[in-house]
XYZ file of C-alpha atoms in Angstrom:
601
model
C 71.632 19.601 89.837
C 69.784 17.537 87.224
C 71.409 17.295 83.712
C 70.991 14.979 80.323
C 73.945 12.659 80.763
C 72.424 10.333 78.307
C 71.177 12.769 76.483
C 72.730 12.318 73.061
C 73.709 8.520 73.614
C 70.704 7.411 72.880
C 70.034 8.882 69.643
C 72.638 6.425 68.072
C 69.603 3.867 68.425
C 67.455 5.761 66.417
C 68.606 3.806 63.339
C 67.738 0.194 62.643
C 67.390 -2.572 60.049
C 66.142 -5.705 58.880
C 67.432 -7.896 56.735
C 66.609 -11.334 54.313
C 68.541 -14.485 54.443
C 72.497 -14.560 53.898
C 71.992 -10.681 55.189
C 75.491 -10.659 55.242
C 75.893 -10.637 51.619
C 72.991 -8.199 50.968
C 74.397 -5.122 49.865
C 70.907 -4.242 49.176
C 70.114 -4.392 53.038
C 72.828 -3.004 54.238
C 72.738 0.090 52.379
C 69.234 0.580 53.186
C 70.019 0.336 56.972
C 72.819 2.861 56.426
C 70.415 4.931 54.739
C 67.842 4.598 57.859
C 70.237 5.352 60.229
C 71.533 8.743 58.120
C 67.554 9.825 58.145
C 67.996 9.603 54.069
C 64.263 8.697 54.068
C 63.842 9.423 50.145
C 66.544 7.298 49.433
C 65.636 4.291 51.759
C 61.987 4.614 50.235
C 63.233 4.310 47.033
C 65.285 0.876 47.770
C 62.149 -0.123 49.653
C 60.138 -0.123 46.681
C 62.542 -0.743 43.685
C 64.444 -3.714 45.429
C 62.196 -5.343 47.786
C 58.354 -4.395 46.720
C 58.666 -4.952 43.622
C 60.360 -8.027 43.613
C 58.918 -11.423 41.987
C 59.711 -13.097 45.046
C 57.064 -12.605 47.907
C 60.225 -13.430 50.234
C 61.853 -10.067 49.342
C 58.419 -8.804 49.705
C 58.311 -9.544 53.066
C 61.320 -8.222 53.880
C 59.978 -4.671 52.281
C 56.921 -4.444 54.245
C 58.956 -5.267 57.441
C 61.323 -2.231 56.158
C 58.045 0.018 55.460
C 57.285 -0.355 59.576
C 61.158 0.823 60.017
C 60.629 3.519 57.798
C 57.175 4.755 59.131
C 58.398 4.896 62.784
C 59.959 7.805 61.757
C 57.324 10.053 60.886
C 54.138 10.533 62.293
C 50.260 9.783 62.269
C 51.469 6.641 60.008
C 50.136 3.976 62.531
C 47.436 2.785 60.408
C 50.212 2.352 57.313
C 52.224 0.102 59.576
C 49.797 -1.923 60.645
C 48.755 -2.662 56.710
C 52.418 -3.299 56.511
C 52.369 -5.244 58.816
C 49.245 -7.666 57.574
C 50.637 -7.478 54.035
C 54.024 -8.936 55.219
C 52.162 -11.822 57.548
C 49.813 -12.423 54.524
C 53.086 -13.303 52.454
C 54.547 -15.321 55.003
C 52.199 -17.538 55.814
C 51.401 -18.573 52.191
C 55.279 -19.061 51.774
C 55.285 -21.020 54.582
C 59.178 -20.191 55.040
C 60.337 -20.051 58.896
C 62.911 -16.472 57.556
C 59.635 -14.784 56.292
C 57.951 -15.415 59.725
C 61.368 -14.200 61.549
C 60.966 -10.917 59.464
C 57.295 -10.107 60.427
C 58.543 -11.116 64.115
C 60.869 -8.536 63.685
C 58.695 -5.996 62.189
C 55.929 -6.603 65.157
C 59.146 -6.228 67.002
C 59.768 -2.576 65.651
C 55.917 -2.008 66.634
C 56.006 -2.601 69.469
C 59.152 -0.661 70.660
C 57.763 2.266 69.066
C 54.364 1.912 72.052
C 56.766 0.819 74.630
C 55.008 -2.683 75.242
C 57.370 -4.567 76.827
C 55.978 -8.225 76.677
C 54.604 -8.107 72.814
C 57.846 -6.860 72.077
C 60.182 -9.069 73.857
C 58.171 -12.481 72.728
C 58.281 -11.235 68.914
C 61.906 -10.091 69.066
C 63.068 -13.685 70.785
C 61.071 -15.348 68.063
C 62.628 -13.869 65.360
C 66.461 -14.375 67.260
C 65.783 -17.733 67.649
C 65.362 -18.249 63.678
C 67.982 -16.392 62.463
C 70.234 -18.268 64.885
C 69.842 -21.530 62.893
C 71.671 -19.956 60.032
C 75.401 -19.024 60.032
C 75.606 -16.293 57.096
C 72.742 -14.454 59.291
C 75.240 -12.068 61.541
C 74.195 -8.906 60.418
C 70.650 -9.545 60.949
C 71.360 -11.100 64.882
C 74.120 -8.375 65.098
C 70.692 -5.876 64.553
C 67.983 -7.896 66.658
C 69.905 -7.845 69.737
C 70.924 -4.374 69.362
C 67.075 -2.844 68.824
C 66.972 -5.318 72.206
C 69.524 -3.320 74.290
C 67.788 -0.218 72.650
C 64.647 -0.775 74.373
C 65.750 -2.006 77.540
C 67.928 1.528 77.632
C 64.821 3.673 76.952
C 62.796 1.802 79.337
C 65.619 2.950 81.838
C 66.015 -1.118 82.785
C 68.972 -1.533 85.129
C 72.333 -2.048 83.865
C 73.247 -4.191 85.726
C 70.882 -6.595 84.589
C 71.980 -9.785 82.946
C 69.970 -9.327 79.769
C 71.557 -6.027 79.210
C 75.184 -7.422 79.544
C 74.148 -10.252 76.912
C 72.137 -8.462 74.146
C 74.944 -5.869 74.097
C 77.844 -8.737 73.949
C 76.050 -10.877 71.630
C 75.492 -7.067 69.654
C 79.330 -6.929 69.691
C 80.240 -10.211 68.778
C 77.785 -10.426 65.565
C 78.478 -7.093 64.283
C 82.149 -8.415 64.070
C 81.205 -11.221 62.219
C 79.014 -9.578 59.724
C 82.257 -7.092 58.601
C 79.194 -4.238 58.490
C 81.691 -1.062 59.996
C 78.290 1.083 60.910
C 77.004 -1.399 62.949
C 80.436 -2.307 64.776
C 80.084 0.954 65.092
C 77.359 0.943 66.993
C 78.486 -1.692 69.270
C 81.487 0.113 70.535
C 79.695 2.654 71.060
C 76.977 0.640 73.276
C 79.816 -1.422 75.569
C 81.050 2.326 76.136
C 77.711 3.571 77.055
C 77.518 0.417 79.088
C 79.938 0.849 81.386
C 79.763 4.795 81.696
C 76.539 4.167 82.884
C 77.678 1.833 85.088
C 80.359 4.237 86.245
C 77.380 6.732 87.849
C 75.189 3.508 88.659
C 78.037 2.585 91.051
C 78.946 4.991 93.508
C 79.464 2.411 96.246
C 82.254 1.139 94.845
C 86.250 1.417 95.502
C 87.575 4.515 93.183
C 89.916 2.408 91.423
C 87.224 0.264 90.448
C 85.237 3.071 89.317
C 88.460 4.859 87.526
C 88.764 1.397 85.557
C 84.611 1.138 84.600
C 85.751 4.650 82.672
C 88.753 3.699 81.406
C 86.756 0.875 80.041
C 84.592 3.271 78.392
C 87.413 5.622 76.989
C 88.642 2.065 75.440
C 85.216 0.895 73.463
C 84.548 4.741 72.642
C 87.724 5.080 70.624
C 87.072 2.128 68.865
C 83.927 2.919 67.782
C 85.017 5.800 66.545
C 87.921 3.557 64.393
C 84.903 2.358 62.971
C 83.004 5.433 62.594
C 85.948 6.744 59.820
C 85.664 3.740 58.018
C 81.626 4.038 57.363
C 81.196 5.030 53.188
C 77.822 6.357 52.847
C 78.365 10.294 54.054
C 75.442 11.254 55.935
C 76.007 8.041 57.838
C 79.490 8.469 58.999
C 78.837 12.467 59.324
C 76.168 10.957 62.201
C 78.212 8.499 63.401
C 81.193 10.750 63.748
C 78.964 13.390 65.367
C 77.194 10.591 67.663
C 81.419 9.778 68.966
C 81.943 13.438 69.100
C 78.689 13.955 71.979
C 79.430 10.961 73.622
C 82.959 11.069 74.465
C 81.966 14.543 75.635
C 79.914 13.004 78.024
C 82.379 11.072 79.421
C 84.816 13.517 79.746
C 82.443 15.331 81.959
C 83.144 12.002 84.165
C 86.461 12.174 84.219
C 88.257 14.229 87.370
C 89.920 16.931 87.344
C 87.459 18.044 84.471
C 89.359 19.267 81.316
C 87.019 21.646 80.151
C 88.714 22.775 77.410
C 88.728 19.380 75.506
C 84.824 19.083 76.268
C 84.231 22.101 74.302
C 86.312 21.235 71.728
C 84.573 17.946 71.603
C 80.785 19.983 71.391
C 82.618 22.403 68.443
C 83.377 18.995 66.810
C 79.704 18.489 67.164
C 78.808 21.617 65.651
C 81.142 22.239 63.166
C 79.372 18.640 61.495
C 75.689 19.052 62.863
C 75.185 22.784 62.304
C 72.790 23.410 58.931
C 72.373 19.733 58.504
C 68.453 19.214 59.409
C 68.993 15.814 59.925
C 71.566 16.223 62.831
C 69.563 18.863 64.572
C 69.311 16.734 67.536
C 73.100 16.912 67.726
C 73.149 20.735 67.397
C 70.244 21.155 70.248
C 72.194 18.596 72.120
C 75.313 19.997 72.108
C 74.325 23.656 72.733
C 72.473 22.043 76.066
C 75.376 20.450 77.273
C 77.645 23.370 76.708
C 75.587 25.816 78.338
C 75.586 22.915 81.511
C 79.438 23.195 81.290
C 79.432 26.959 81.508
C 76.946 26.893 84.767
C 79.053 24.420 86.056
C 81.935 27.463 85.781
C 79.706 29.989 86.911
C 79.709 32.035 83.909
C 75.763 32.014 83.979
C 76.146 34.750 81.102
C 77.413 32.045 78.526
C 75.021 29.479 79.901
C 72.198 31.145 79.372
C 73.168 31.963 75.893
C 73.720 28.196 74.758
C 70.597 27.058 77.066
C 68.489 29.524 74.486
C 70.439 28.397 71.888
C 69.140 25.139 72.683
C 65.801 26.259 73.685
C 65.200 27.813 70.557
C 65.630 24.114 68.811
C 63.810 22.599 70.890
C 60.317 24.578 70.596
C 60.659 24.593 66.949
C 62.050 21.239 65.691
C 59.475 18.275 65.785
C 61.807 15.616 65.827
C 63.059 16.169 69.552
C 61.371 13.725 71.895
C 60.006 14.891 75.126
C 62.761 13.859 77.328
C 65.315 16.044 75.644
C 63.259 18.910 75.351
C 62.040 18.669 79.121
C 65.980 18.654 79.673
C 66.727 21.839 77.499
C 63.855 23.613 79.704
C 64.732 21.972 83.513
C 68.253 23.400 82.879
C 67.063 26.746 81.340
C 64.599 27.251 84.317
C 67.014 26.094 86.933
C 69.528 29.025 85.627
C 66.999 31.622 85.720
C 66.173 30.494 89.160
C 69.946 31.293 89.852
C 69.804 34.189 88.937
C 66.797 35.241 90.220
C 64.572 35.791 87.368
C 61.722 33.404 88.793
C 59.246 35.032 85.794
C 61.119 33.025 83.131
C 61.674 30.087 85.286
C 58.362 29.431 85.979
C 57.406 30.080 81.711
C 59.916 27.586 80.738
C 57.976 24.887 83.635
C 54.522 25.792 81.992
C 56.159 25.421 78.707
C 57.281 21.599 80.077
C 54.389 20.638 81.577
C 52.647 21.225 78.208
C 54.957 19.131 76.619
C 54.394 16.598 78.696
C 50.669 16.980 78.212
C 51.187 16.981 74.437
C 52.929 13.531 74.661
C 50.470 12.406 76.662
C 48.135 12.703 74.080
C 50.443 11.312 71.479
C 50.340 7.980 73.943
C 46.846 7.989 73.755
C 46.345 8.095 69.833
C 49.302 5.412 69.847
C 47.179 3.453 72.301
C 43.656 3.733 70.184
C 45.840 2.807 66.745
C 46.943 -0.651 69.123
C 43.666 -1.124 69.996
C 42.851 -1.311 66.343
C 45.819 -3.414 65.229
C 44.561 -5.750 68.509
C 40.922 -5.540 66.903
C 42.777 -6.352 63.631
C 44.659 -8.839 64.444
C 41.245 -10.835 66.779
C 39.753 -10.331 63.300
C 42.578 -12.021 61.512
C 42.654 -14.687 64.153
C 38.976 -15.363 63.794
C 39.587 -15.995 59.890
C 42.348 -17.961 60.371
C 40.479 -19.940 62.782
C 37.939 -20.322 60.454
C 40.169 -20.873 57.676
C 41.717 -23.695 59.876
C 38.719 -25.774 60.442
C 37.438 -25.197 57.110
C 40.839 -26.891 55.544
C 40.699 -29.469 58.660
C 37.009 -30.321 57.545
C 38.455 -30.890 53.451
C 40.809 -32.763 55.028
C 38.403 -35.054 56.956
C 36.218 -35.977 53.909
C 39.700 -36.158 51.845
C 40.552 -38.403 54.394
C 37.801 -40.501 54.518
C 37.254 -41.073 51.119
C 41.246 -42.027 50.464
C 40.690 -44.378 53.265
C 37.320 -46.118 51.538
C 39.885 -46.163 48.903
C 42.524 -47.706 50.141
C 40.386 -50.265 51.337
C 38.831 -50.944 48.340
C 42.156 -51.478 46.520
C 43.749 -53.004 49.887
C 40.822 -56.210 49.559
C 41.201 -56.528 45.778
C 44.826 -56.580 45.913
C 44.241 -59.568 49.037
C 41.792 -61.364 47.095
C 44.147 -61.695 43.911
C 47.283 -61.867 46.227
C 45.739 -65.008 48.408
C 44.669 -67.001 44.930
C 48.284 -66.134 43.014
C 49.269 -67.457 46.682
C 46.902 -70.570 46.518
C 48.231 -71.374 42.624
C 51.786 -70.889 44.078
C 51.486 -73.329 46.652
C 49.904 -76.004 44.458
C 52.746 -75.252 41.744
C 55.271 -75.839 45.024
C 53.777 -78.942 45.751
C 53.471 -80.621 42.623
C 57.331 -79.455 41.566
C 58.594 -80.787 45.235
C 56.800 -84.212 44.648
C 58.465 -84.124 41.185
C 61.553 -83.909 42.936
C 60.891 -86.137 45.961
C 60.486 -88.375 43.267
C 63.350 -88.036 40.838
C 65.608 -87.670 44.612
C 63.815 -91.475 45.389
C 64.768 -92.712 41.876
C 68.269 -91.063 42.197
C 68.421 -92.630 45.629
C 67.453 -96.301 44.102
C 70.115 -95.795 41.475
C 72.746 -95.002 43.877
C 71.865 -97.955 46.412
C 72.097 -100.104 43.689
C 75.572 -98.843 41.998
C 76.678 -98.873 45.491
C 75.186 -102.787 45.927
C 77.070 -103.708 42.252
C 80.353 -101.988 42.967
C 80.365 -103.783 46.501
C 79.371 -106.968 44.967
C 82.335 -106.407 42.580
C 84.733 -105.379 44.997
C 83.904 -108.188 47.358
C 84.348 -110.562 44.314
C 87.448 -108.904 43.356
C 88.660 -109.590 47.059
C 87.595 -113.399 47.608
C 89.539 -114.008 44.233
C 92.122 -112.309 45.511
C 92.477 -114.530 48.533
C 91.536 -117.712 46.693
C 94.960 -116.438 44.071
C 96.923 -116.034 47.962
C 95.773 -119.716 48.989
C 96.393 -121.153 45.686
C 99.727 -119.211 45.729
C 100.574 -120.116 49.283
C 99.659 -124.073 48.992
C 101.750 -123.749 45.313
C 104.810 -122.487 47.565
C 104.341 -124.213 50.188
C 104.228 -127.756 47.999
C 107.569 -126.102 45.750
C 109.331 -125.686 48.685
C 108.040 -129.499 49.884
C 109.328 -130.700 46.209
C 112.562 -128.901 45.952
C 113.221 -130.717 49.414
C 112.619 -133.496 48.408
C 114.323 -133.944 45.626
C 117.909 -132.529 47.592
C 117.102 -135.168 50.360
C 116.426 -138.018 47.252
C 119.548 -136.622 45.733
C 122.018 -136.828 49.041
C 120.220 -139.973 50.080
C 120.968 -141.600 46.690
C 124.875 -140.546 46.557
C 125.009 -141.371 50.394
C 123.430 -145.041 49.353
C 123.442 -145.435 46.528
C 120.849 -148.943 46.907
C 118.516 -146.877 48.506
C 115.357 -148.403 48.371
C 113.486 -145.927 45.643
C 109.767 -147.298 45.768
C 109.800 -146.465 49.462
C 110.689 -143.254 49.247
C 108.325 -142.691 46.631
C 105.553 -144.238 49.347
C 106.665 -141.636 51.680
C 106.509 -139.170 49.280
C 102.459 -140.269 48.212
C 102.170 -140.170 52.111
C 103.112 -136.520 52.272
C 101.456 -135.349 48.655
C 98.109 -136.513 50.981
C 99.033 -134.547 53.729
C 99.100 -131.648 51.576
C 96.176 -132.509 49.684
C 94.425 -132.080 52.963
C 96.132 -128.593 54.167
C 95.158 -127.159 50.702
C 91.376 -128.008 51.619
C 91.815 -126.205 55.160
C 93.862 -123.554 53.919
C 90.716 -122.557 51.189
C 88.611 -122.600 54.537
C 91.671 -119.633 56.218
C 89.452 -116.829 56.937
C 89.620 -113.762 54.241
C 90.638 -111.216 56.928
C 93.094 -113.254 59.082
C 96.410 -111.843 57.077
C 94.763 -108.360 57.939
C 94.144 -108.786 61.287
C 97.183 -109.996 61.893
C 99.039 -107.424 60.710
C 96.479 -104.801 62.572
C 97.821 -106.564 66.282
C 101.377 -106.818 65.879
C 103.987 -104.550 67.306
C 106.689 -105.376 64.699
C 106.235 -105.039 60.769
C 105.765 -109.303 59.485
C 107.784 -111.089 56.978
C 106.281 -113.337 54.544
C 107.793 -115.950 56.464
C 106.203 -115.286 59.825
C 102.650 -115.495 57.864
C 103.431 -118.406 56.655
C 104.138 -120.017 60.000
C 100.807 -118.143 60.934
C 98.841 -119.877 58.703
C 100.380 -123.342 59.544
C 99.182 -122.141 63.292
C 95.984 -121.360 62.543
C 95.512 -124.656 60.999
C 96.561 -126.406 64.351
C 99.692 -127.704 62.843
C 102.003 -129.303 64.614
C 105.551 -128.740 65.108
C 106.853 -131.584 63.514
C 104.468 -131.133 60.537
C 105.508 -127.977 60.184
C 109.148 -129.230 59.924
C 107.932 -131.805 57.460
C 106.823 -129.168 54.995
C 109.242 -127.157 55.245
C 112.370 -129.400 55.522
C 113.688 -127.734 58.227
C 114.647 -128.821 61.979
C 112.695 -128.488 64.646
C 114.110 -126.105 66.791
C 113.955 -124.184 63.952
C 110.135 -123.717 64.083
C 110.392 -123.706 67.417
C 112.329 -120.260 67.350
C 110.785 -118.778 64.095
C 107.669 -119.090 66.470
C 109.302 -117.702 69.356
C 110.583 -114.130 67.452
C 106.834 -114.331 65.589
C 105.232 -114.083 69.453
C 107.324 -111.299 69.999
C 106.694 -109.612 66.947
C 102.867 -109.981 67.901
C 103.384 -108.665 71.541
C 102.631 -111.831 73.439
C 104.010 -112.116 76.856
C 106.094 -115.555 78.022
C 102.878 -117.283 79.359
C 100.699 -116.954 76.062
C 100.017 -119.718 73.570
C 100.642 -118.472 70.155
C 99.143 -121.137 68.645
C 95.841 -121.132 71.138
C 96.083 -116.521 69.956
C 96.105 -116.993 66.654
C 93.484 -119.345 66.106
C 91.215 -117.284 67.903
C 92.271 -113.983 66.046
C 88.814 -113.831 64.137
């Protein structure tokens, strides 16, 4: 038994709606789709041409025209004024140059296209114009839209539903329609998972019944949310539809559901009525639901009541225009079948006549849709041809623009080289002439420096040999004191010891000795400068002025006993004053002091 289980599902989808950047702030947008959806056609007009048409910016523009092929896919013979809405919007676009114009016409080919059923042209333009709007975050309604006209197609064009590309346009429907906040259009979401899986429910018959019992259940779910969403829609006509959309396909469903309650599916079709019935715009809904009760009443067996809500149904169908051919081929396949129940095979085989020339009626509505593409393909080879044209007419500007900014460039590019290599030839002579300036006050800097230096060392040198002449002077001074003071204790003891000591020898001696010392002042001016330094830089122990004296006697290959003569001391006591001053100087036992320091230079 054949029967339209779809029947009213799909005429949710009739409504649809495009919308400009940050779409989810456009109230203007969104009341216009609203208004589409509701079939409010004079009102949608209106805020086609007041808001968007008329606009000073060609963006809004473009967004009108792309409305205008929304608007004339519901009415008829209007292919020609789409296609001029269409070239007005890609006119606009182009010389905008903005990526969301282009996304727009994309979406209005889209809209084309769907309305001839051509599945490539529409698929390509429809990605295109997803993949822009994706780059911009405040763009939900406007995705939430594009992949629901998407799932809209693929459902007309009975694609499985199983398939992968029907699963994701109707969750990515879902998920943007959320975002946006628009209620209508979560709406219609719900209202497509439920579809969804009820189709999948009778697409499934192989599987387990629990899994089958939970694909409905899933339905039931999405179905009641939607219609949440359905009370919370403002605009009237457009919750009255969406209410009265819920109302046919939750009937559906129920029919679905075992054991059938067949009471709540009628009251679910007098929902219907009671909100379709003298609304023209819901007629679909009123034809609809008279078809699917009089299925329910053959399905009891009350043919009587079935036949009256079939021609109920019947009677819509062969007098509205806005029915498309697959409901109205349903509203006579169920009509004929009953008559063929009950035996009246007269009527049966009218209402088959009656849908075969419906059928031939469409077909000739494909075939003017087909010539109008053929001229929007002739238009658009035409427009291609321009632009082609257009194309290597601008390339060509560009060419001789090209060239001649190149001549140019070269032009200025050797003038600037000619001036920039002599400012680089001056340069380098003014380098050279300031570095020899300064190679020459560094020379004369250099010669003043060399020659401080000389002076100072002179000075210093100077200052040093004085120094050491003052030490000799001081040390043969001392050294002839100490001789003195000596002698005068040893004149003094010897004189109260003998007091006939014989004075004028002494005083021999004494000229004896004041020779001696004469001579050791001449070697002691010959004492190197840097002995007493040395000598300090090789001994172990810190020196007394003692132990340099006895040093300097040493290096003047003094004797002992002359030693002992100068001073006035014993021998043994130079003998161990030299001794501790080996020690001090690190010598071992074998080691001639006198032999070491003689040889210290």
């Amino acid at each position: 038994m054949k029967r339209n289980t779809f029947f009213l599902i799909v005429i949710l989808l009739l409504g649809s709606g495009i919308l400009h950047a940050q779409s989810d702030k456009d109230e203007d947008q969104q009341t216009l789709y609203t208004l589409l959806y509701a079939k409010q056609y004079p009102q949608a007009k209106k805020i086609i041409e007041d808001k968007f048409l008329r606009s000073n910016d060609n963006s809004r523009k473009v967004i009108g025209y792309a409305y205008l092929v929304n608007y004339y896919s519901f009415s008829k013979d209007n292919e020609i004024k789409k296609i001029e809405a269409l070239e007005k919007a890609k006119k606009l676009a182009k010389a905008s140059k903005d990526e969301l114009d282009d996304a727009y016409v994309e979406f209005g080919n889209a809209l084309y296209y769907e309305n001839l059923e051509l599945n490539d042209p529409f698929v390509k333009s429809v990605n295109r114009s997803i993949n822009i709007f994706s780059k911009y975050s405040d763009e939900n309604f406007m995705l939430s839209v594009l992949y629901f006209i998407k799932y809209r197609f693929i459902n007309r064009n009975y694609i499985n539903v199983e398939n992968e590309y029907v699963q994701s346009d109707i969750i990515q429907t879902n998920k943007y329609a959320k975002k946006s906040g628009n209620a209508l259009l979560i709406n219609h979401s719900y209202n497509i998972l439920a579809y969804y899986y009820h189709k999948k429910f009778y697409e499934n018959k192989t599987k387990t019944s629990d899994e089958r019992t939970k694909l409905l259940d899933s339905a039931d779910i999405y179905y009641q949310k939607s219609y949440e969403f359905a009370k919370k829609v403002i605009e009237p006509a457009a919750q009255k539809k969406a209410l009265v959309t819920y109302f046919s396909n939750y009937s559906s469903l129920l029919l679905a559901i075992t054991p059938l309650d067949k009471q709540k599916c009628l009251d679910m079709y007098n929902n219907v009525l009671k909100l379709s019935l003298g609304d023209t715009q819901l007629i679909d809904f009123t034809c609809g639901a008279y078809n699917d009760m009089g299925y329910l009443y053959e399905a009891m067996g009350d043919y009587k009541l079935s036949e009256k809500y079939y021609l109920k149904a019947y009677d819509i169908a062969i007098t509205s225009n806005n029915l498309g051919l697959t409901n109205k081929i349903a509203v006579f396949d169920n009509l004929s079948r009953l008559y063929q129940r009950m035996g009246q095979y007269g009527k049966a085989f009218h209402l088959e006549r009656r849908a075969r020339k419906e059928t031939e009626m469409s077909i000739e509505k494909l075939t003017n849709s087909t010539r109008s593409l053929d001229v929007f393909y002739r238009t658009e080879r035409k427009n291609q041809l321009i632009n082609q044209l257009e194309k290597e007419k601008k390339s060509l500007v560009r060419e001789n623009l090209l060239y001649l900014g190149m001549m140019l460039i070269s032009i200025v590019a050797l003038i600037f080289l000619i001036r920039l290599t002599k400012f680089r030839q001056k340069l380098s002579m003014q380098k050279n002439e300031l570095l020899e300036a300064e190679k020459q006050e560094t020379q004369l800097i250099l010669q003043l420096e060399r020659e401080e230096k000389a002076r100072i060392k002179a000075e210093q040198d100077l200052l040093v040999a004085n120094q050491e002449k003052l030490k000799k002077i001081a040390l043969t001074t001392s050294m002839r004191l100490n001789y003195k003071t000596s002698f005068i204790k040893d004149l003094k003891s010897r004189m109260n010891d003998k007091p006939d000591i014989k004075l004028q020898q002494i005083l021999k001696e004494d000229q004896l000795n004041d020779n001696d010392f004469s001579e050791m002042e001449n070697l002691i001016e010959n004492i190197d400068p840097d002995f007493h330094k040395r000598l300090k830089e090789v001994s172990k122990s810190r020196l007394s002025n003692m132990d340099f004296k006895y040093a300097s006697y040493l290096y003047l290959n003094m004797s002992n006993q002359q030693i002992a003569n100068i001073l006035k001391v014993d021998s043994n006591t130079v003998r161990v004053t030299k001794y501790r001053l080996k020690q001090k100087i690190g010598l071992g036992k074998d080691e001639d002091l006198q032999a070491y320091i003689q040889n210290l230079n």
